mmCIF file with all atom_site columns, N, CA and C in Angstrom:
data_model
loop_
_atom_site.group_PDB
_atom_site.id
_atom_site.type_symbol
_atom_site.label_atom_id
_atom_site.label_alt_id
_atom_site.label_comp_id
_atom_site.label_asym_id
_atom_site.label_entity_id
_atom_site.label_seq_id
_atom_site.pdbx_PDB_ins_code
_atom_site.Cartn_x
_atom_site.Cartn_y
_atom_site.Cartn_z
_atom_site.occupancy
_atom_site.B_iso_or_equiv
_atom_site.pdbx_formal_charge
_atom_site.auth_seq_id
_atom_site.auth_comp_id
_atom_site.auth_asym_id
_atom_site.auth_atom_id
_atom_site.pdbx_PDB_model_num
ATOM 1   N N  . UNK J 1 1  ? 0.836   -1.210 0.000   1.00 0.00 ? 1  UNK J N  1
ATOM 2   C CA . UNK J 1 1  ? 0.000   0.000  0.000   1.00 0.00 ? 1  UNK J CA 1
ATOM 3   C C  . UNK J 1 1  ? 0.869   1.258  0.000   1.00 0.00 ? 1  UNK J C  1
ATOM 4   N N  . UNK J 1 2  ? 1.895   1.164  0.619   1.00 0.00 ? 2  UNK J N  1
ATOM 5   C CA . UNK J 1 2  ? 3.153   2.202  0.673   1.00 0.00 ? 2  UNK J CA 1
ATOM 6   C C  . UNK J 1 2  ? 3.680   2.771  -0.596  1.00 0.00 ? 2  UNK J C  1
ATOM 7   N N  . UNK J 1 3  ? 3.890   1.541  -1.446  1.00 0.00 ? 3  UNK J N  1
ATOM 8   C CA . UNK J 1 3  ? 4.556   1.895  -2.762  1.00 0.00 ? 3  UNK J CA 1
ATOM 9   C C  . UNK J 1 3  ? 3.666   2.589  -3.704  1.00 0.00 ? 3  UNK J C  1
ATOM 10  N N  . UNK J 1 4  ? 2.440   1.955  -3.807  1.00 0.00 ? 4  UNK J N  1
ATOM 11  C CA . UNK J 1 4  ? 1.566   3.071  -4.748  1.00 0.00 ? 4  UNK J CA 1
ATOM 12  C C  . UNK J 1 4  ? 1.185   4.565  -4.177  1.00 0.00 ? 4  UNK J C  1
ATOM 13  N N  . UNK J 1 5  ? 0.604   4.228  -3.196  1.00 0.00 ? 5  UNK J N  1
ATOM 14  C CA . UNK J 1 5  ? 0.471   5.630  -2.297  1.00 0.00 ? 5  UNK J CA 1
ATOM 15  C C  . UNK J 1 5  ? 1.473   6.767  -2.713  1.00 0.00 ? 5  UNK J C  1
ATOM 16  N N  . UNK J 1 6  ? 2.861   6.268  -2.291  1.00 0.00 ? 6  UNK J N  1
ATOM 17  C CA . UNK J 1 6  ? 4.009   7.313  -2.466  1.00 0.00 ? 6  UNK J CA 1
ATOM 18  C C  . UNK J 1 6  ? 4.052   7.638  -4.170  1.00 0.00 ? 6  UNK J C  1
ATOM 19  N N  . UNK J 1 7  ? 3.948   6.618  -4.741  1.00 0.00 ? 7  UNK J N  1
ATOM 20  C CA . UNK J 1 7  ? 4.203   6.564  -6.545  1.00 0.00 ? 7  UNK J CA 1
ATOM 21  C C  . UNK J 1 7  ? 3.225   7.842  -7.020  1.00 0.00 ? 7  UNK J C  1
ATOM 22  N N  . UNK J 1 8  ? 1.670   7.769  -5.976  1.00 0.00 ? 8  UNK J N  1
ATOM 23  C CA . UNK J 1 8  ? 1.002   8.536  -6.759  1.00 0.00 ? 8  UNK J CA 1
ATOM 24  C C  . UNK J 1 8  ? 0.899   9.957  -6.223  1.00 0.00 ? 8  UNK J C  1
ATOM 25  N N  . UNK J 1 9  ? 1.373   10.036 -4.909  1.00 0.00 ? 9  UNK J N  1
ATOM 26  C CA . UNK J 1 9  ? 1.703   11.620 -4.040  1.00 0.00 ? 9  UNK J CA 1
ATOM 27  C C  . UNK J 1 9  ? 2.829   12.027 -5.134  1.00 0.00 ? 9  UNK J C  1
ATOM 28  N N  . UNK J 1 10 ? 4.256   11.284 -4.961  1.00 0.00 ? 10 UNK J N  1
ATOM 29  C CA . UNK J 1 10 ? 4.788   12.085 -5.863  1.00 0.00 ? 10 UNK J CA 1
ATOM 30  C C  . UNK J 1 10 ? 4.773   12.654 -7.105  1.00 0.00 ? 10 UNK J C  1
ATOM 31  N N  . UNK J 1 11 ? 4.265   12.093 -8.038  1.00 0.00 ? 11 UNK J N  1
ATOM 32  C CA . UNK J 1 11 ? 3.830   13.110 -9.221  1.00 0.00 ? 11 UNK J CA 1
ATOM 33  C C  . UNK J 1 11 ? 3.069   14.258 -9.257  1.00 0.00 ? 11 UNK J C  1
ATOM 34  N N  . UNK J 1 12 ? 1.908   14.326 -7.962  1.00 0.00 ? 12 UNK J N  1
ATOM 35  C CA . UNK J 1 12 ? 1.157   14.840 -7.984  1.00 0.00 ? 12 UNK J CA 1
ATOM 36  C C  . UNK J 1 12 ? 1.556   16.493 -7.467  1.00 0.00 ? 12 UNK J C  1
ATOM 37  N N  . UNK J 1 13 ? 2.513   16.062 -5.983  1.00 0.00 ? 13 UNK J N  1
ATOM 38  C CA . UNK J 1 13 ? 3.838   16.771 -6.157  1.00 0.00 ? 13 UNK J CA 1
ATOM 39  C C  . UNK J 1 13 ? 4.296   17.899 -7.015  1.00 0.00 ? 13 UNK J C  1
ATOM 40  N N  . UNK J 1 14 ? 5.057   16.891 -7.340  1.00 0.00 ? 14 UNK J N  1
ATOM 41  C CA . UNK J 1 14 ? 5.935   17.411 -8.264  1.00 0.00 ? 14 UNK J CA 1
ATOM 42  C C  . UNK J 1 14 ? 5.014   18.149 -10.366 1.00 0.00 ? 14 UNK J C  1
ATOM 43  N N  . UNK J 1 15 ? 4.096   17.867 -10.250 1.00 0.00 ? 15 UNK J N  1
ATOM 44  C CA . UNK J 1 15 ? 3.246   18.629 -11.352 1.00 0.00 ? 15 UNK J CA 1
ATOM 45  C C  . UNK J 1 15 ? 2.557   19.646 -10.801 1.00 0.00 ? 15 UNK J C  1
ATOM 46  N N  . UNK J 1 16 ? 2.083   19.184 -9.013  1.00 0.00 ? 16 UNK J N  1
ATOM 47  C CA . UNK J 1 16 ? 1.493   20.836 -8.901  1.00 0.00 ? 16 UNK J CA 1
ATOM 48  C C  . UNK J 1 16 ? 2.392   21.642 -8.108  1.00 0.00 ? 16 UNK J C  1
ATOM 49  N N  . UNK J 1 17 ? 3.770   21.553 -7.755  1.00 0.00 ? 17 UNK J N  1
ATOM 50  C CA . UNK J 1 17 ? 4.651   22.881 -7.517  1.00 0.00 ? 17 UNK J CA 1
ATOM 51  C C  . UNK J 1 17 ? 5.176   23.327 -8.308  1.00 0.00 ? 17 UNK J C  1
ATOM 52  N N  . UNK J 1 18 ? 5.167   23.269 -9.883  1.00 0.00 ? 18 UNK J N  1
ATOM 53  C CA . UNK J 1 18 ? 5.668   23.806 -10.722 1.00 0.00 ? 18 UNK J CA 1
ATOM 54  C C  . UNK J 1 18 ? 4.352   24.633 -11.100 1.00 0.00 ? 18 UNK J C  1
ATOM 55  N N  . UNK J 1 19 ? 3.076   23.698 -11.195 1.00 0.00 ? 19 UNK J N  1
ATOM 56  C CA . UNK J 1 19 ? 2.193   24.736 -11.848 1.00 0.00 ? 19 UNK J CA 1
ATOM 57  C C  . UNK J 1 19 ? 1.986   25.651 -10.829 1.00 0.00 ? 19 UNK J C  1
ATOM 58  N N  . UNK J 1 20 ? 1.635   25.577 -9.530  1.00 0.00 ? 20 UNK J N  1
ATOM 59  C CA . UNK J 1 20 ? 1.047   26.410 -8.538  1.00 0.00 ? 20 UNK J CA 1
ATOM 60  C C  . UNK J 1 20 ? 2.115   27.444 -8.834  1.00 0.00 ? 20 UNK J C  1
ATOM 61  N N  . UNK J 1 21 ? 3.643   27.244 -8.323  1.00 0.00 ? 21 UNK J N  1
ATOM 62  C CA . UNK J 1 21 ? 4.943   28.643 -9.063  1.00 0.00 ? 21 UNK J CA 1
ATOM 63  C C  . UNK J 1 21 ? 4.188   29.118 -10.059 1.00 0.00 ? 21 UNK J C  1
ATOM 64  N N  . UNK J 1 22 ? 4.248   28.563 -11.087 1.00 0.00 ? 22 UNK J N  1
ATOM 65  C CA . UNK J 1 22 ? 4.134   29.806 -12.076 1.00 0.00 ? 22 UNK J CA 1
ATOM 66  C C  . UNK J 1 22 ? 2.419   29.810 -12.625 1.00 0.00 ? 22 UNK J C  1
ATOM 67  N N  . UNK J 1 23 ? 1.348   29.582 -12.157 1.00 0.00 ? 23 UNK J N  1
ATOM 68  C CA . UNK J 1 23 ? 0.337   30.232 -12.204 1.00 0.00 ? 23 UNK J CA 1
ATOM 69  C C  . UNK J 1 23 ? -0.037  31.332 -11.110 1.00 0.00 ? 23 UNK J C  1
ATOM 70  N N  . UNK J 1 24 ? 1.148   30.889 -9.796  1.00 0.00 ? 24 UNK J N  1
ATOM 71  C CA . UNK J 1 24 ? 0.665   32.160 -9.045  1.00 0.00 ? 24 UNK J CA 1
ATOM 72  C C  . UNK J 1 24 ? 1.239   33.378 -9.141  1.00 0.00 ? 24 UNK J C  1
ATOM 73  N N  . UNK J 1 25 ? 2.815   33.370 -10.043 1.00 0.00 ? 25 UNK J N  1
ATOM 74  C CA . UNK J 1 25 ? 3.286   34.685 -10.755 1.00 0.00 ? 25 UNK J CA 1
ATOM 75  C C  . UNK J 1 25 ? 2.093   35.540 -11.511 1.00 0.00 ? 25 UNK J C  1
ATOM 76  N N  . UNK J 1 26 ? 1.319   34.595 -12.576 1.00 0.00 ? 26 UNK J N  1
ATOM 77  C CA . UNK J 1 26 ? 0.058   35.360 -13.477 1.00 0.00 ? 26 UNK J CA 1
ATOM 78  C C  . UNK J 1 26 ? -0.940  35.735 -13.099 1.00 0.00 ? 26 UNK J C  1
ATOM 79  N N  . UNK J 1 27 ? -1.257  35.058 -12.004 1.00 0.00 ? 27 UNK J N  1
ATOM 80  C CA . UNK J 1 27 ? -2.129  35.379 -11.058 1.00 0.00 ? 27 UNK J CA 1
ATOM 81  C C  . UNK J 1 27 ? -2.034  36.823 -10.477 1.00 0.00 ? 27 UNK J C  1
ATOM 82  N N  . UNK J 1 28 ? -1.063  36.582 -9.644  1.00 0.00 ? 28 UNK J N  1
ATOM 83  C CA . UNK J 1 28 ? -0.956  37.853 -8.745  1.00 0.00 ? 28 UNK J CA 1
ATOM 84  C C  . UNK J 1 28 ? -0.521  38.834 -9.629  1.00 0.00 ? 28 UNK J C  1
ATOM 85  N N  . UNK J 1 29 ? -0.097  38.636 -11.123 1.00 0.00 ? 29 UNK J N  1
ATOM 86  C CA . UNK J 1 29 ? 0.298   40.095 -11.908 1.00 0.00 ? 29 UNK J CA 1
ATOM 87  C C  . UNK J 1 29 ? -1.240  40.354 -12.574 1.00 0.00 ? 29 UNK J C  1
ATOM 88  N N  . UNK J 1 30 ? -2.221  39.634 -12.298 1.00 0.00 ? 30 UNK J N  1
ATOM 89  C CA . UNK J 1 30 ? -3.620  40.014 -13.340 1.00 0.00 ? 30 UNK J CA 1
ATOM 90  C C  . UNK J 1 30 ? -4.552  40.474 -11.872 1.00 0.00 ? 30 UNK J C  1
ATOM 91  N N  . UNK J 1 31 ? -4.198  39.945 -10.462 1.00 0.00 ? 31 UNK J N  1
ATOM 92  C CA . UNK J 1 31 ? -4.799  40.392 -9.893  1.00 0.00 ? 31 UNK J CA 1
ATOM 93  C C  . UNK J 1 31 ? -3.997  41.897 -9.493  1.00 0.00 ? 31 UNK J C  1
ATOM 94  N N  . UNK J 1 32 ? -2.644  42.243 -9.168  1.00 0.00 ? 32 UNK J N  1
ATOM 95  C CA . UNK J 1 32 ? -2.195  43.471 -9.402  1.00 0.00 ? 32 UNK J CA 1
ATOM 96  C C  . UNK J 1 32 ? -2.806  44.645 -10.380 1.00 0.00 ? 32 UNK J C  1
ATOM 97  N N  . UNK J 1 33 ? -2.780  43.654 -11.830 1.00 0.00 ? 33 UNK J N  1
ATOM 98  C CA . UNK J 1 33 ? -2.872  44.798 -12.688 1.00 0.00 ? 33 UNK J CA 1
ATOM 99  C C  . UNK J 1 33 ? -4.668  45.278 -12.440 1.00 0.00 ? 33 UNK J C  1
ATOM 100 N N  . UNK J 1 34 ? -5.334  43.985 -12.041 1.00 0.00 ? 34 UNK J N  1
ATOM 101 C CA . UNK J 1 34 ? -7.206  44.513 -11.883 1.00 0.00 ? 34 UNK J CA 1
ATOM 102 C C  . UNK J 1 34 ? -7.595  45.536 -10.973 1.00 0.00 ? 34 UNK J C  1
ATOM 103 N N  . UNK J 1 35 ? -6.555  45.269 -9.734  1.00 0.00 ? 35 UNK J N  1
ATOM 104 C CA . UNK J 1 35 ? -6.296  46.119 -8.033  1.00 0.00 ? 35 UNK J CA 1
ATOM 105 C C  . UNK J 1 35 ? -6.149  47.290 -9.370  1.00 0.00 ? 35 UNK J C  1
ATOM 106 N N  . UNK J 1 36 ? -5.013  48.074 -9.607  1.00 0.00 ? 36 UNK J N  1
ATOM 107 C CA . UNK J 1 36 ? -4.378  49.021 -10.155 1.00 0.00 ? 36 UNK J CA 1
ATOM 108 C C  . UNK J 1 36 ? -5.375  49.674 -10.866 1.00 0.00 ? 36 UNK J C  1
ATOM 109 N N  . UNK J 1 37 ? -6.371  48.739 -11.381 1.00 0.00 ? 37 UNK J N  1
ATOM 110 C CA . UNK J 1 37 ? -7.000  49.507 -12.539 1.00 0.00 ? 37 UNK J CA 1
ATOM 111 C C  . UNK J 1 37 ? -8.228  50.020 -11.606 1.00 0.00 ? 37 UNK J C  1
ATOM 112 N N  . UNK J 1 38 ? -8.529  48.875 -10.858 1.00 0.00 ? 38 UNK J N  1
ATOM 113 C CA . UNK J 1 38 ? -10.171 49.340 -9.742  1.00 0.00 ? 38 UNK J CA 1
ATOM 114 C C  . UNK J 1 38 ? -9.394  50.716 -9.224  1.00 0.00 ? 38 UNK J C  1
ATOM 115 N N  . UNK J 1 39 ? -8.523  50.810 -8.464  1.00 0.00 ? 39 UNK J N  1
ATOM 116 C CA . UNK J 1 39 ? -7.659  51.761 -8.527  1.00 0.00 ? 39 UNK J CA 1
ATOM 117 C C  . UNK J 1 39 ? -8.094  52.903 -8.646  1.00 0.00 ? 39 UNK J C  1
ATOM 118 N N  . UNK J 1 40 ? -7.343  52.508 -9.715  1.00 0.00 ? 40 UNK J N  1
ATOM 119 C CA . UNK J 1 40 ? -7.232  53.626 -10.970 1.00 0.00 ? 40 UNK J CA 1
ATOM 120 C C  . UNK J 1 40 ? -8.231  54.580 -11.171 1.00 0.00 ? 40 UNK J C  1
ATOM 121 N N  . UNK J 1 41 ? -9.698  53.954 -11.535 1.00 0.00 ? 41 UNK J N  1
ATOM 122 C CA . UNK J 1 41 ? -10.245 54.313 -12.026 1.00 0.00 ? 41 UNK J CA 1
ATOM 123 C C  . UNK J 1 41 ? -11.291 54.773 -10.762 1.00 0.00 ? 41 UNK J C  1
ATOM 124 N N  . UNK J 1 42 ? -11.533 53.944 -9.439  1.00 0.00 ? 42 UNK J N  1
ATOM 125 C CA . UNK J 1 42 ? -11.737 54.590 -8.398  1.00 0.00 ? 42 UNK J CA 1
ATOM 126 C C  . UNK J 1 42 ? -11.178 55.932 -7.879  1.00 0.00 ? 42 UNK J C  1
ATOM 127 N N  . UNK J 1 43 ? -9.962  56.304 -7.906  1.00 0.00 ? 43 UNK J N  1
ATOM 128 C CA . UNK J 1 43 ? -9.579  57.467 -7.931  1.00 0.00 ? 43 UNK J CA 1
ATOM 129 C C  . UNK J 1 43 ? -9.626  58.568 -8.655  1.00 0.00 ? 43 UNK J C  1
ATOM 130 N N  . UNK J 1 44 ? -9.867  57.991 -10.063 1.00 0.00 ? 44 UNK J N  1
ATOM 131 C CA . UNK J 1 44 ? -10.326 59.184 -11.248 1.00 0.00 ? 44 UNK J CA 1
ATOM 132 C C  . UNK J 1 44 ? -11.628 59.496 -11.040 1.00 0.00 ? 44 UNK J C  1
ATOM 133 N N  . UNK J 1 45 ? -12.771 58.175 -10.525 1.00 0.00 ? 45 UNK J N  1
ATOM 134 C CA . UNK J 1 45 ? -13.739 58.680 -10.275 1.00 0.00 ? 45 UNK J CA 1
ATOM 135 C C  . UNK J 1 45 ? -14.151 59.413 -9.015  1.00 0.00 ? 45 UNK J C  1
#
């Protein structure tokens, strides 16, 4: 039960700390740029 268990944590792992890194770079630059613009445009208004 050990060996599959671990077989199937690790991929799972290792595919979502690469995606979670770099979807949460795009993330936080689309939620930056949305902040900036509510912002933005809150202050113009």
């Amino acid at each position: 039960m050990n060996a599959p268990i671990l077989t199937i944590e690790r991929p799972t792992e290792t595919t979502e700390r690469p995606r979670r890194g770099r979807h949460r770079r795009p993330s936080r630059l689309r939620l930056g740029r949305v902040l900036g613009a509510l912002r933005g445009t809150a202050d113009k208004h």
